[in-house]
Coordinates of C-alpha atoms in Angstrom, one line a residue:
X1 CA 1.7 -100.7 34.9
X2 CA 0.5 -97.2 35.0
X3 CA 4.0 -95.9 35.7
X4 CA 5.3 -97.9 32.8
X5 CA 2.6 -96.4 30.5
X6 CA 3.4 -92.9 31.7
X7 CA 7.2 -93.4 31.1
X8 CA 6.4 -94.8 27.6
X9 CA 4.1 -91.8 26.8
X10 CA 6.7 -89.4 28.2
X11 CA 9.4 -90.9 26.0
X12 CA 7.1 -90.8 23.0
X13 CA 6.4 -87.2 23.5
X14 CA 10.2 -86.4 23.5
X15 CA 10.9 -88.6 20.5
X16 CA 8.1 -87.1 18.5
X17 CA 9.0 -83.6 19.3
X18 CA 5.8 -82.8 21.1
X19 CA 7.7 -80.4 23.3
X20 CA 8.0 -78.2 20.2
X21 CA 4.6 -76.8 21.3
X22 CA 6.1 -75.4 24.5
X23 CA 7.6 -71.9 24.1
X24 CA 10.3 -70.4 26.3
X25 CA 9.5 -68.2 29.3
X26 CA 9.7 -64.5 29.5
X27 CA 12.7 -62.6 30.8
X28 CA 12.2 -59.5 33.1
X29 CA 14.9 -57.5 31.2
X30 CA 17.1 -57.8 28.2
X31 CA 16.4 -59.7 25.0
X32 CA 13.8 -62.4 25.4
X33 CA 15.7 -64.8 23.2
X34 CA 18.7 -64.8 25.5
X35 CA 19.0 -67.8 27.8
X36 CA 20.4 -65.9 30.7
X37 CA 22.2 -62.7 31.7
X38 CA 25.9 -62.3 31.2
X39 CA 28.0 -63.6 34.1
X40 CA 29.9 -60.9 35.9
X41 CA 33.2 -60.9 37.8
X42 CA 35.8 -58.4 39.0
X43 CA 38.8 -60.7 39.5
X44 CA 38.5 -63.4 36.9
X45 CA 36.3 -65.1 34.3
X46 CA 36.1 -68.4 32.6
X47 CA 33.9 -69.7 29.8
X48 CA 34.2 -73.2 28.5
X49 CA 31.9 -75.8 26.9
X50 CA 31.7 -77.9 30.1
X51 CA 31.0 -76.9 33.7
X52 CA 33.7 -79.1 35.2
X53 CA 36.3 -77.5 32.9
X54 CA 35.0 -74.1 33.9
X55 CA 35.2 -74.9 37.6
X56 CA 38.7 -76.3 37.2
X57 CA 39.9 -73.2 35.6
X58 CA 38.2 -71.0 38.2
X59 CA 39.9 -73.0 40.9
X60 CA 43.3 -72.4 39.3
X61 CA 42.6 -68.6 39.1
X62 CA 41.7 -68.6 42.8
X63 CA 45.0 -70.5 43.6
X64 CA 46.9 -67.6 42.0
X65 CA 47.3 -69.0 38.5
X66 CA 47.3 -66.9 35.4
X67 CA 44.7 -66.9 32.6
X68 CA 47.0 -69.2 30.7
X69 CA 47.4 -71.6 33.7
X70 CA 43.7 -71.8 34.0
X71 CA 43.2 -72.4 30.2
X72 CA 45.6 -75.3 30.2
X73 CA 43.9 -76.9 33.2
X74 CA 40.5 -76.5 31.5
X75 CA 41.8 -77.9 28.2
X76 CA 43.2 -80.9 29.9
X77 CA 39.8 -81.5 31.6
X78 CA 38.0 -81.1 28.3
X79 CA 40.2 -83.8 26.9
X80 CA 38.5 -86.1 29.4
X81 CA 34.9 -84.9 29.6
X82 CA 34.5 -83.9 25.9
X83 CA 37.0 -86.3 24.4
X84 CA 34.9 -86.5 21.2
X85 CA 35.8 -82.9 20.3
X86 CA 39.3 -82.4 21.7
X87 CA 42.3 -84.0 23.3
X88 CA 46.1 -84.2 23.2
X89 CA 46.0 -86.0 19.9
X90 CA 44.9 -82.8 18.3
X91 CA 46.0 -79.2 17.5
X92 CA 45.8 -75.9 19.3
X93 CA 45.7 -72.2 18.5
X94 CA 45.6 -69.3 20.9
X95 CA 45.6 -65.5 21.1
X96 CA 46.8 -64.0 24.4
X97 CA 46.6 -60.5 25.6
X98 CA 49.5 -59.8 28.0
X99 CA 48.6 -57.0 30.4
X100 CA 52.2 -56.6 31.4
X101 CA 53.5 -56.2 27.8
X102 CA 50.2 -54.6 26.6
X103 CA 50.5 -56.7 23.5
X104 CA 48.6 -59.5 21.7
X105 CA 50.5 -62.8 21.1
X106 CA 49.4 -65.5 18.7
X107 CA 50.4 -69.2 18.9
X108 CA 50.1 -71.7 16.1
X109 CA 50.4 -75.2 17.8
X110 CA 49.3 -77.2 14.8
X111 CA 51.2 -80.2 13.7
X112 CA 52.8 -81.2 10.4
X113 CA 52.5 -84.2 8.0
X114 CA 54.9 -87.1 8.3
X115 CA 58.3 -86.4 6.7
X116 CA 58.6 -90.0 5.6
X117 CA 55.5 -89.9 3.3
X118 CA 56.2 -88.2 0.0
X119 CA 53.6 -86.7 -2.4
X120 CA 54.4 -89.4 -4.9
X121 CA 54.0 -92.2 -2.4
X122 CA 50.7 -90.8 -1.2
X123 CA 49.4 -90.4 -4.8
X124 CA 50.2 -94.0 -5.4
X125 CA 48.5 -95.2 -2.2
X126 CA 45.3 -93.2 -3.1
X127 CA 45.1 -94.4 -6.6
X128 CA 42.0 -93.1 -8.2
X129 CA 40.9 -91.2 -5.0
X130 CA 41.2 -87.5 -5.4
X131 CA 41.1 -86.7 -1.7
X132 CA 42.6 -88.2 1.4
X133 CA 40.2 -90.4 3.5
X134 CA 38.5 -88.8 6.4
X135 CA 39.6 -91.4 8.9
X136 CA 42.3 -93.9 9.4
X137 CA 46.1 -93.9 9.1
X138 CA 46.5 -91.4 6.2
X139 CA 44.5 -88.7 8.0
X140 CA 47.0 -88.5 11.0
X141 CA 49.4 -85.6 11.3
X142 CA 51.6 -84.6 14.3
X143 CA 49.5 -83.6 17.4
X144 CA 50.5 -80.1 18.5
X145 CA 48.5 -79.6 21.6
X146 CA 51.0 -80.7 24.3
X147 CA 53.7 -78.5 22.9
X148 CA 51.2 -75.7 22.7
X149 CA 50.5 -76.0 26.4
X150 CA 54.2 -75.8 27.3
X151 CA 54.9 -72.9 25.0
X152 CA 52.0 -70.9 26.5
X153 CA 53.1 -71.9 30.0
X154 CA 56.7 -71.0 29.5
X155 CA 55.8 -67.5 28.5
X156 CA 52.6 -66.8 30.5
X157 CA 52.3 -69.5 33.2
X158 CA 52.9 -69.3 36.9
X159 CA 51.8 -72.5 38.7
X160 CA 53.6 -75.7 38.0
X161 CA 52.3 -78.0 35.3
X162 CA 51.7 -81.0 37.6
X163 CA 49.3 -78.8 39.6
X164 CA 47.4 -77.8 36.4
X165 CA 47.1 -81.4 35.2
X166 CA 46.2 -82.8 38.6
X167 CA 42.4 -82.2 38.3
X168 CA 42.3 -84.0 34.9
X169 CA 44.2 -86.9 36.3
X170 CA 42.0 -87.2 39.3
X171 CA 38.7 -87.2 37.3
X172 CA 40.0 -89.4 34.6
X173 CA 40.5 -92.1 37.3
X174 CA 37.4 -91.3 39.4
X175 CA 35.1 -90.8 36.4
X176 CA 32.7 -88.0 35.3
X177 CA 29.0 -88.0 34.5
X178 CA 28.4 -87.5 30.7
X179 CA 26.7 -84.2 29.8
X180 CA 23.6 -84.2 27.6
X181 CA 24.9 -82.7 24.3
X182 CA 28.2 -84.6 24.6
X183 CA 26.4 -87.9 25.1
X184 CA 24.3 -87.3 22.0
X185 CA 27.3 -86.3 19.9
X186 CA 29.5 -89.1 21.2
X187 CA 27.0 -91.7 20.1
X188 CA 26.5 -90.1 16.7
X189 CA 30.3 -90.1 16.3
X190 CA 30.5 -93.8 17.3
X191 CA 28.0 -94.8 14.6
X192 CA 29.9 -92.8 12.0
X193 CA 33.2 -94.3 12.9
X194 CA 31.8 -97.8 13.1
X195 CA 30.5 -97.3 9.5
X196 CA 33.9 -96.3 8.4
X197 CA 35.6 -99.4 9.8
X198 CA 37.0 -100.5 6.4
X199 CA 39.2 -97.3 6.4
X200 CA 40.3 -97.4 10.1
X201 CA 43.0 -100.0 10.3
X202 CA 42.8 -100.5 14.1
X203 CA 39.6 -99.8 16.0
X204 CA 39.7 -102.1 19.1
X205 CA 41.6 -99.5 21.1
X206 CA 38.8 -97.0 20.5
X207 CA 36.1 -99.4 21.6
X208 CA 38.0 -100.2 24.8
X209 CA 38.8 -96.6 25.7
X210 CA 35.7 -94.7 24.7
X211 CA 32.8 -97.1 24.7
X212 CA 30.9 -98.8 27.5
X213 CA 29.4 -102.1 26.5
X214 CA 29.8 -101.1 22.8
X215 CA 28.0 -97.8 23.1
X216 CA 28.9 -94.2 23.9
X217 CA 28.4 -93.3 27.5
X218 CA 24.7 -92.2 27.9
X219 CA 23.6 -88.9 29.5
X220 CA 24.5 -89.0 33.2
X221 CA 26.5 -92.2 32.8
X222 CA 29.9 -92.0 34.5
X223 CA 32.9 -92.3 32.1
X224 CA 36.4 -93.1 33.2
X225 CA 39.7 -93.0 31.3
X226 CA 42.6 -94.4 33.4
X227 CA 44.8 -94.6 30.4
X228 CA 44.5 -90.8 29.9
X229 CA 45.2 -90.3 33.6
X230 CA 48.5 -92.2 33.2
X231 CA 49.4 -90.3 30.1
X232 CA 48.8 -87.0 31.8
X233 CA 51.0 -88.1 34.7
X234 CA 53.8 -88.9 32.4
X235 CA 53.5 -85.4 30.8
X236 CA 53.3 -83.7 34.2
X237 CA 56.5 -85.5 35.3
X238 CA 58.5 -85.4 32.1
X239 CA 57.2 -82.3 30.4
X240 CA 56.5 -81.9 26.7
X241 CA 59.5 -84.1 25.9
X242 CA 57.7 -87.1 27.5
X243 CA 55.2 -86.7 24.7
X244 CA 57.5 -85.8 21.8
X245 CA 60.7 -87.6 22.6
X246 CA 60.1 -90.0 25.5
X247 CA 58.0 -92.9 26.5
X248 CA 54.8 -91.6 25.0
X249 CA 56.6 -91.0 21.7
X250 CA 57.9 -94.6 21.7
X251 CA 54.4 -95.9 22.1
X252 CA 53.1 -93.7 19.3
X253 CA 55.9 -94.9 17.0
X254 CA 55.3 -98.6 17.7
X255 CA 51.5 -98.2 17.2
X256 CA 52.0 -96.2 14.0
X257 CA 54.3 -98.8 12.5
X258 CA 51.8 -101.6 13.4
X259 CA 48.7 -99.9 12.0
X260 CA 50.0 -98.2 8.8
X261 CA 50.3 -94.6 10.2
X262 CA 53.3 -92.9 8.6
X263 CA 54.0 -90.8 11.7
X264 CA 57.3 -91.6 13.4
X265 CA 59.1 -90.6 16.6
X266 CA 61.4 -88.4 14.4
X267 CA 58.3 -86.4 13.3
X268 CA 57.3 -85.9 16.9
X269 CA 60.8 -84.9 18.1
X270 CA 61.0 -82.3 15.3
X271 CA 57.7 -80.6 16.1
X272 CA 57.6 -77.1 17.5
X273 CA 54.8 -74.5 17.9
X274 CA 55.3 -71.1 16.5
X275 CA 54.6 -67.6 18.0
X276 CA 52.9 -65.6 15.2
X277 CA 51.5 -62.1 14.8
X278 CA 47.7 -61.9 14.9
X279 CA 46.3 -59.9 11.9
X280 CA 43.4 -57.5 12.0
X281 CA 41.0 -55.2 10.2
X282 CA 39.1 -52.3 11.6
X283 CA 35.4 -52.8 11.5
X284 CA 33.4 -49.7 12.4
X285 CA 36.0 -48.6 14.9
X286 CA 36.7 -52.0 16.4
X287 CA 40.0 -53.8 15.7
X288 CA 39.1 -57.5 15.1
X289 CA 42.0 -59.9 15.3
X290 CA 42.4 -63.4 13.9
X291 CA 45.5 -65.6 13.2
X292 CA 46.9 -65.9 9.7
X293 CA 46.8 -69.2 7.7
X294 CA 47.2 -72.2 7.8
X295 CA 43.9 -71.4 9.6
X296 CA 40.8 -69.8 8.2
X297 CA 40.6 -66.8 10.6
X298 CA 41.2 -64.2 7.9
X299 CA 37.9 -65.2 6.2
X300 CA 36.2 -63.4 9.1
X301 CA 38.2 -60.3 8.4
X302 CA 37.5 -60.5 4.6
X303 CA 33.8 -60.8 5.3
X304 CA 33.8 -57.8 7.7
X305 CA 35.6 -55.7 5.1
X306 CA 32.9 -56.5 2.5
X307 CA 30.0 -55.9 4.9
X308 CA 31.4 -52.6 6.2
X309 CA 30.0 -51.1 3.0
X310 CA 26.4 -51.7 4.1
X311 CA 24.2 -50.2 6.8
X312 CA 23.4 -53.6 8.3
X313 CA 21.5 -52.2 11.3
X314 CA 18.9 -50.5 9.0
X315 CA 18.1 -53.8 7.3
X316 CA 17.0 -55.4 10.6
X317 CA 18.5 -58.3 12.5
X318 CA 18.1 -61.6 10.7
X319 CA 15.9 -60.0 8.0
X320 CA 16.1 -61.6 4.5
X321 CA 18.1 -58.6 3.2
X322 CA 20.6 -58.9 6.1
X323 CA 21.1 -62.6 5.9
X324 CA 21.4 -62.5 2.2
X325 CA 24.3 -60.1 2.4
X326 CA 26.1 -62.1 5.1
X327 CA 25.7 -65.4 3.1
X328 CA 27.0 -63.8 -0.1
X329 CA 29.9 -62.2 1.7
X330 CA 30.7 -65.7 3.1
X331 CA 30.7 -67.2 -0.4
X332 CA 33.1 -64.6 -1.7
X333 CA 35.6 -65.0 1.2
X334 CA 35.4 -68.8 1.1
X335 CA 36.5 -68.8 -2.6
X336 CA 39.7 -67.1 -1.5
X337 CA 39.9 -69.5 1.5
X338 CA 39.7 -72.5 -0.9
X339 CA 42.5 -71.2 -3.1
X340 CA 45.0 -69.4 -1.0
X341 CA 44.8 -70.4 2.7
X342 CA 47.7 -72.8 3.5
X343 CA 50.9 -73.3 5.4
X344 CA 52.8 -70.0 4.9
X345 CA 56.1 -71.9 5.1
X346 CA 55.2 -73.6 1.8
X347 CA 53.1 -71.0 0.0
X348 CA 53.2 -67.2 -0.3
X349 CA 49.8 -65.9 0.9
X350 CA 48.8 -62.4 -0.3
X351 CA 47.6 -61.3 3.1
X352 CA 47.9 -57.6 2.6
X353 CA 45.8 -57.7 -0.5
X354 CA 43.2 -60.1 0.8
X355 CA 42.7 -57.9 3.9
X356 CA 42.7 -54.6 2.0
X357 CA 39.7 -52.3 1.9
X358 CA 40.4 -51.9 -1.9
X359 CA 40.0 -55.6 -2.5
X360 CA 36.9 -55.8 -0.4
X361 CA 35.3 -53.0 -2.4
X362 CA 36.0 -55.0 -5.6
X363 CA 34.4 -58.1 -4.2
X364 CA 31.4 -56.2 -2.8
X365 CA 30.4 -55.3 -6.3
X366 CA 29.9 -59.0 -7.1
X367 CA 27.0 -59.3 -4.7
X368 CA 23.5 -59.2 -6.2
X369 CA 21.1 -58.0 -3.5
X370 CA 18.2 -59.9 -5.1
X371 CA 19.9 -63.1 -6.2
X372 CA 22.0 -65.8 -4.6
X373 CA 25.4 -66.5 -6.3
X374 CA 25.8 -70.0 -7.6
X375 CA 29.4 -70.1 -8.7
X376 CA 32.1 -67.5 -7.8
X377 CA 35.8 -67.3 -8.5
X378 CA 38.6 -66.3 -6.1
X379 CA 40.0 -62.8 -6.6
X380 CA 42.3 -62.6 -9.6
X381 CA 44.2 -59.6 -8.2
X382 CA 45.1 -61.8 -5.2
X383 CA 46.6 -64.4 -7.5
X384 CA 49.2 -61.9 -8.7
X385 CA 50.4 -60.6 -5.6
X386 CA 38.1 -77.8 8.9
X387 CA 35.2 -80.8 15.8
X388 CA 36.4 -78.5 18.4
X389 CA 36.3 -77.0 21.9
X390 CA 36.8 -73.3 22.5
X391 CA 37.5 -71.7 25.8
X392 CA 38.5 -68.3 27.1
X393 CA 39.9 -67.1 30.5
X394 CA 40.7 -63.7 32.0
X395 CA 42.5 -63.1 35.2
X396 CA 42.9 -60.4 37.9
X397 CA 45.9 -58.9 36.3
X398 CA 44.1 -58.2 33.1
X399 CA 45.5 -61.1 31.0
X400 CA 43.1 -62.7 28.6
X401 CA 43.5 -65.9 26.5
X402 CA 41.4 -67.0 23.6
X403 CA 42.1 -70.7 23.0
X404 CA 40.7 -73.3 20.6
X405 CA 41.6 -77.0 20.4
X406 CA 40.4 -79.8 18.3
X407 CA 40.4 -83.4 17.0
X408 CA 39.1 -82.0 13.7
X409 CA 36.1 -84.4 13.3
X410 CA 34.7 -86.0 16.4
X411 CA 37.3 -88.5 17.6
X412 CA 39.5 -87.5 14.7
X413 CA 41.0 -90.5 12.9
X414 CA 39.3 -93.0 15.1
X415 CA 42.7 -94.4 16.0
X416 CA 43.9 -94.7 19.7
X417 CA 47.5 -95.4 20.4
X418 CA 48.0 -98.4 22.8
X419 CA 47.2 -97.5 26.4
X420 CA 47.4 -93.7 26.0
X421 CA 43.7 -92.8 26.3
X422 CA 43.4 -90.3 23.4
X423 CA 42.6 -90.4 19.7
X424 CA 44.8 -89.1 16.9
X425 CA 43.2 -86.2 15.1
X426 CA 42.5 -86.4 11.4
X427 CA 43.7 -83.0 10.4
X428 CA 45.8 -84.5 7.6
X429 CA 42.7 -85.2 5.6
X430 CA 42.5 -81.4 4.9
X431 CA 45.3 -81.5 2.4
X432 CA 44.6 -80.9 -1.3
X433 CA 46.0 -83.5 -3.8
X434 CA 46.1 -81.2 -6.8
X435 CA 49.7 -80.3 -7.8
X436 CA 50.4 -76.6 -7.6
X437 CA 47.6 -75.8 -5.2
X438 CA 48.7 -73.8 -2.1
X439 CA 47.3 -76.5 0.2
X440 CA 48.7 -79.4 -1.7
X441 CA 50.2 -82.3 0.4
X442 CA 53.9 -82.2 1.1
X443 CA 56.0 -83.9 3.8
X444 CA 56.5 -81.8 6.9
X445 CA 53.8 -79.4 6.0
X446 CA 50.9 -78.1 8.1
X447 CA 47.5 -78.8 6.5
X448 CA 44.8 -76.2 6.2
X449 CA 42.9 -76.0 9.5
X450 CA 39.5 -74.7 10.5
X451 CA 40.1 -73.9 14.2
X452 CA 40.3 -70.2 14.9
X453 CA 40.4 -68.1 18.1
X454 CA 39.1 -64.5 18.0
X455 CA 39.9 -61.3 19.7
X456 CA 38.7 -57.7 19.6
X457 CA 40.4 -54.4 20.6
X458 CA 38.9 -51.0 21.0
X459 CA 41.0 -47.8 21.2
X460 CA 44.1 -49.9 22.0
X461 CA 42.4 -51.7 24.9
X462 CA 41.3 -55.4 25.0
X463 CA 37.6 -55.7 24.7
X464 CA 36.5 -59.2 23.7
X465 CA 38.0 -62.7 23.7
X466 CA 35.7 -65.1 21.8
X467 CA 35.2 -68.1 19.6
X468 CA 32.6 -70.2 17.9
X469 CA 33.3 -74.0 17.4
X470 CA 32.4 -76.1 14.4
X471 CA 34.4 -76.5 11.2
X472 CA 33.4 -74.2 8.3
X473 CA 30.8 -72.7 10.7
X474 CA 33.5 -71.0 12.7
X475 CA 34.1 -67.9 10.5
X476 CA 30.3 -67.6 9.9
X477 CA 29.8 -67.8 13.7
X478 CA 32.5 -65.2 14.3
X479 CA 30.9 -62.9 11.8
X480 CA 27.4 -63.2 13.2
X481 CA 28.5 -62.7 16.8
X482 CA 30.5 -59.6 15.8
X483 CA 27.6 -58.1 13.9
X484 CA 25.3 -58.8 16.8
X485 CA 27.7 -57.0 19.1
X486 CA 28.8 -54.1 16.9
X487 CA 25.9 -53.5 14.5
X488 CA 23.0 -54.4 16.8
X489 CA 24.4 -53.5 20.2
X490 CA 23.6 -56.9 21.9
X491 CA 25.3 -57.9 25.1
X492 CA 27.9 -60.7 25.1
X493 CA 25.3 -63.4 26.0
X494 CA 22.6 -62.2 23.6
X495 CA 25.2 -62.1 20.8
X496 CA 25.7 -65.9 21.2
X497 CA 22.1 -66.9 21.8
X498 CA 20.6 -65.1 18.8
X499 CA 19.5 -67.5 16.0
X500 CA 22.1 -68.2 13.3
X501 CA 22.4 -69.2 9.7
X502 CA 24.9 -71.8 8.5
X503 CA 25.9 -72.0 4.8
X504 CA 27.6 -75.1 3.5
X505 CA 28.8 -76.2 0.1
X506 CA 31.4 -73.5 -0.6
X507 CA 34.5 -74.4 -2.5
X508 CA 37.0 -76.0 -0.1
X509 CA 40.8 -76.1 0.3
X510 CA 40.7 -79.9 -0.3
X511 CA 39.7 -79.2 -3.9
X512 CA 35.9 -79.4 -4.0
X513 CA 34.1 -76.5 -5.9
X514 CA 30.8 -74.7 -5.4
X515 CA 28.8 -74.9 -8.6
X516 CA 25.2 -74.6 -7.3
X517 CA 25.4 -71.9 -4.6
X518 CA 25.6 -74.4 -1.8
X519 CA 22.9 -74.9 0.9
X520 CA 21.6 -72.5 3.5
X521 CA 20.2 -73.6 6.9
X522 CA 18.4 -71.3 9.4
X523 CA 17.8 -71.9 13.1
X524 CA 14.1 -72.1 14.2
X525 CA 14.3 -68.6 15.7
X526 CA 14.4 -67.0 12.2
X527 CA 10.8 -66.5 10.9
X528 CA 9.4 -68.7 8.2
X529 CA 8.7 -65.6 6.0
X530 CA 12.5 -64.9 5.9
X531 CA 13.2 -68.5 4.8
X532 CA 10.6 -68.1 2.0
X533 CA 12.2 -64.8 0.9
X534 CA 15.7 -66.3 0.8
X535 CA 14.4 -69.3 -1.1
X536 CA 12.8 -66.9 -3.7
X537 CA 16.2 -65.2 -4.1
X538 CA 17.7 -68.6 -5.2
X539 CA 19.1 -69.9 -2.0
X540 CA 18.9 -73.7 -1.7
X541 CA 17.4 -74.2 1.7
X542 CA 18.1 -77.2 4.0
X543 CA 16.6 -78.0 7.3
X544 CA 19.6 -79.3 9.2
X545 CA 23.1 -78.2 9.8
X546 CA 25.5 -77.4 12.7
X547 CA 25.4 -73.9 14.1
X548 CA 28.4 -73.9 16.3
X549 CA 29.1 -73.4 20.0
X550 CA 30.1 -70.1 21.5
X551 CA 32.0 -68.8 24.5
X552 CA 33.2 -65.2 25.2
X553 CA 34.6 -62.8 27.7
X554 CA 34.0 -59.1 27.3
X555 CA 36.0 -56.6 29.3
X556 CA 33.9 -53.7 30.5
X557 CA 36.4 -50.8 30.4
X558 CA 34.1 -48.4 32.2
X559 CA 33.3 -50.5 35.3
X560 CA 36.5 -52.6 35.0
X561 CA 34.8 -55.9 35.2
X562 CA 34.5 -59.0 33.0
X563 CA 31.3 -60.3 31.4
X564 CA 31.2 -64.0 30.5
X565 CA 28.9 -65.9 28.2
X566 CA 28.4 -69.5 27.2
X567 CA 25.5 -70.3 24.8
X568 CA 22.8 -73.0 25.0
X569 CA 23.9 -75.0 22.0
X570 CA 26.6 -76.8 24.2
X571 CA 26.8 -78.0 27.7
X572 CA 29.0 -75.1 28.8
X573 CA 29.2 -72.6 31.6
X574 CA 30.6 -69.1 32.2
X575 CA 31.7 -68.4 35.8
X576 CA 33.6 -65.6 37.5
X577 CA 34.5 -64.1 40.8

């Protein structure tokens, strides 16, 4: 009886937040807000959002695999252990530094809309709805991840794909304990998808594959996915064609026809990833690289250009003056994001102007240092001219890969093709339905996407491979991490652990407009006085939001080692050797 009362009291303390009275301990050196020191390694480094994925990648490096080999193995493992956020039903983007070529490569492995669904048909189906539904059949576009794996492997891989997929196959059959943050997010996603049941035309497969007795796997509970193991085996044996042209494609086609998804085997067979040139701006001597649209990476570059005109360090880290400038720069960049970011095959994007210092100077003049902007237009000069996992790996030869992969929202569309063990992403919901818009829906078109890998060079040498997961938070996270590193001199771990802001409510590529300045959330590590100051400037404060999840590898050019970091907001781990 006494034990039962103790357990009840213990649970009550957790549920009521009594542990909020317990502060963190003190570090002997470095910033006290940091959760740990950077992880160091001479021969290789891995940082992912789950320890098992990190250890899998580390094993691949020790077996002689390249950074890309290890990243593929880690991504496959994450599709099992963090299936809510990623998987082979989603898309992938990567930036790779090739030490041999001394060059950065970009890969866009995002999929396209079904060719058999026209704009007119979709408009008729939607009726009075102005946006595509978040879940269900209409949100599904071609999954690009598997092709992305093979394109990366073809150019930068060394070990055979069956060897890279073997750990994911083994653990999918044996089962893995569910990590704390993942368990929480999994259950939140389950409730959200159950509530959207009227939109999701087939949900039984999801329940059978991803739930245990009708609930998400609890923390520490072992989760198995034998269907995913079988699918990985087919891919390992038959290559990317098994997914896009073979038995897996046949299952997808049949399921799609049965459930009202417009995706067909022909759409899968026609899919291919594209090698693209990363784009960059120089920020205080550092060359920051992102990928061009259909992603949102150039928003980071636009914000950096705007902020370069201020002495941020003199304002003080996370001061009201500092945060106000970052939020206002975000609003400006996101208006351009809402209007111009789209599939470059369908829309001419004025990249050179958007990324010019001249344009940034014009936009900078729109910031009122004492008042939050409520409604902002995209740049008229430019008119003339989107849940996720991020991982990064570096190997002994000096190669580095920055890779991001996503279902879009957790578990994407909520639809699981028969016996395949993964959900289709819902990236198709990111199209705009307004005729003439850059991101308007069209057959065979890539939708706007939120997932962005990042990379930094210094004096022609690779310096940092990094990313921050989480929809519209991603550019904001990239920006804050970069300012932490460059303006405030934080190390790679501190840069991710420092408290963040998250601004929501900006105009979006799907057609929504910001008319009230949006909402601003601050993590608890930012003082209450700063919150009050920002509120007095007109920022609409909110208590809750998502602040992302960060991994990074920094190359120390002096000591020729790697520094790895994985922050506390996820279940992740950085490890090296």
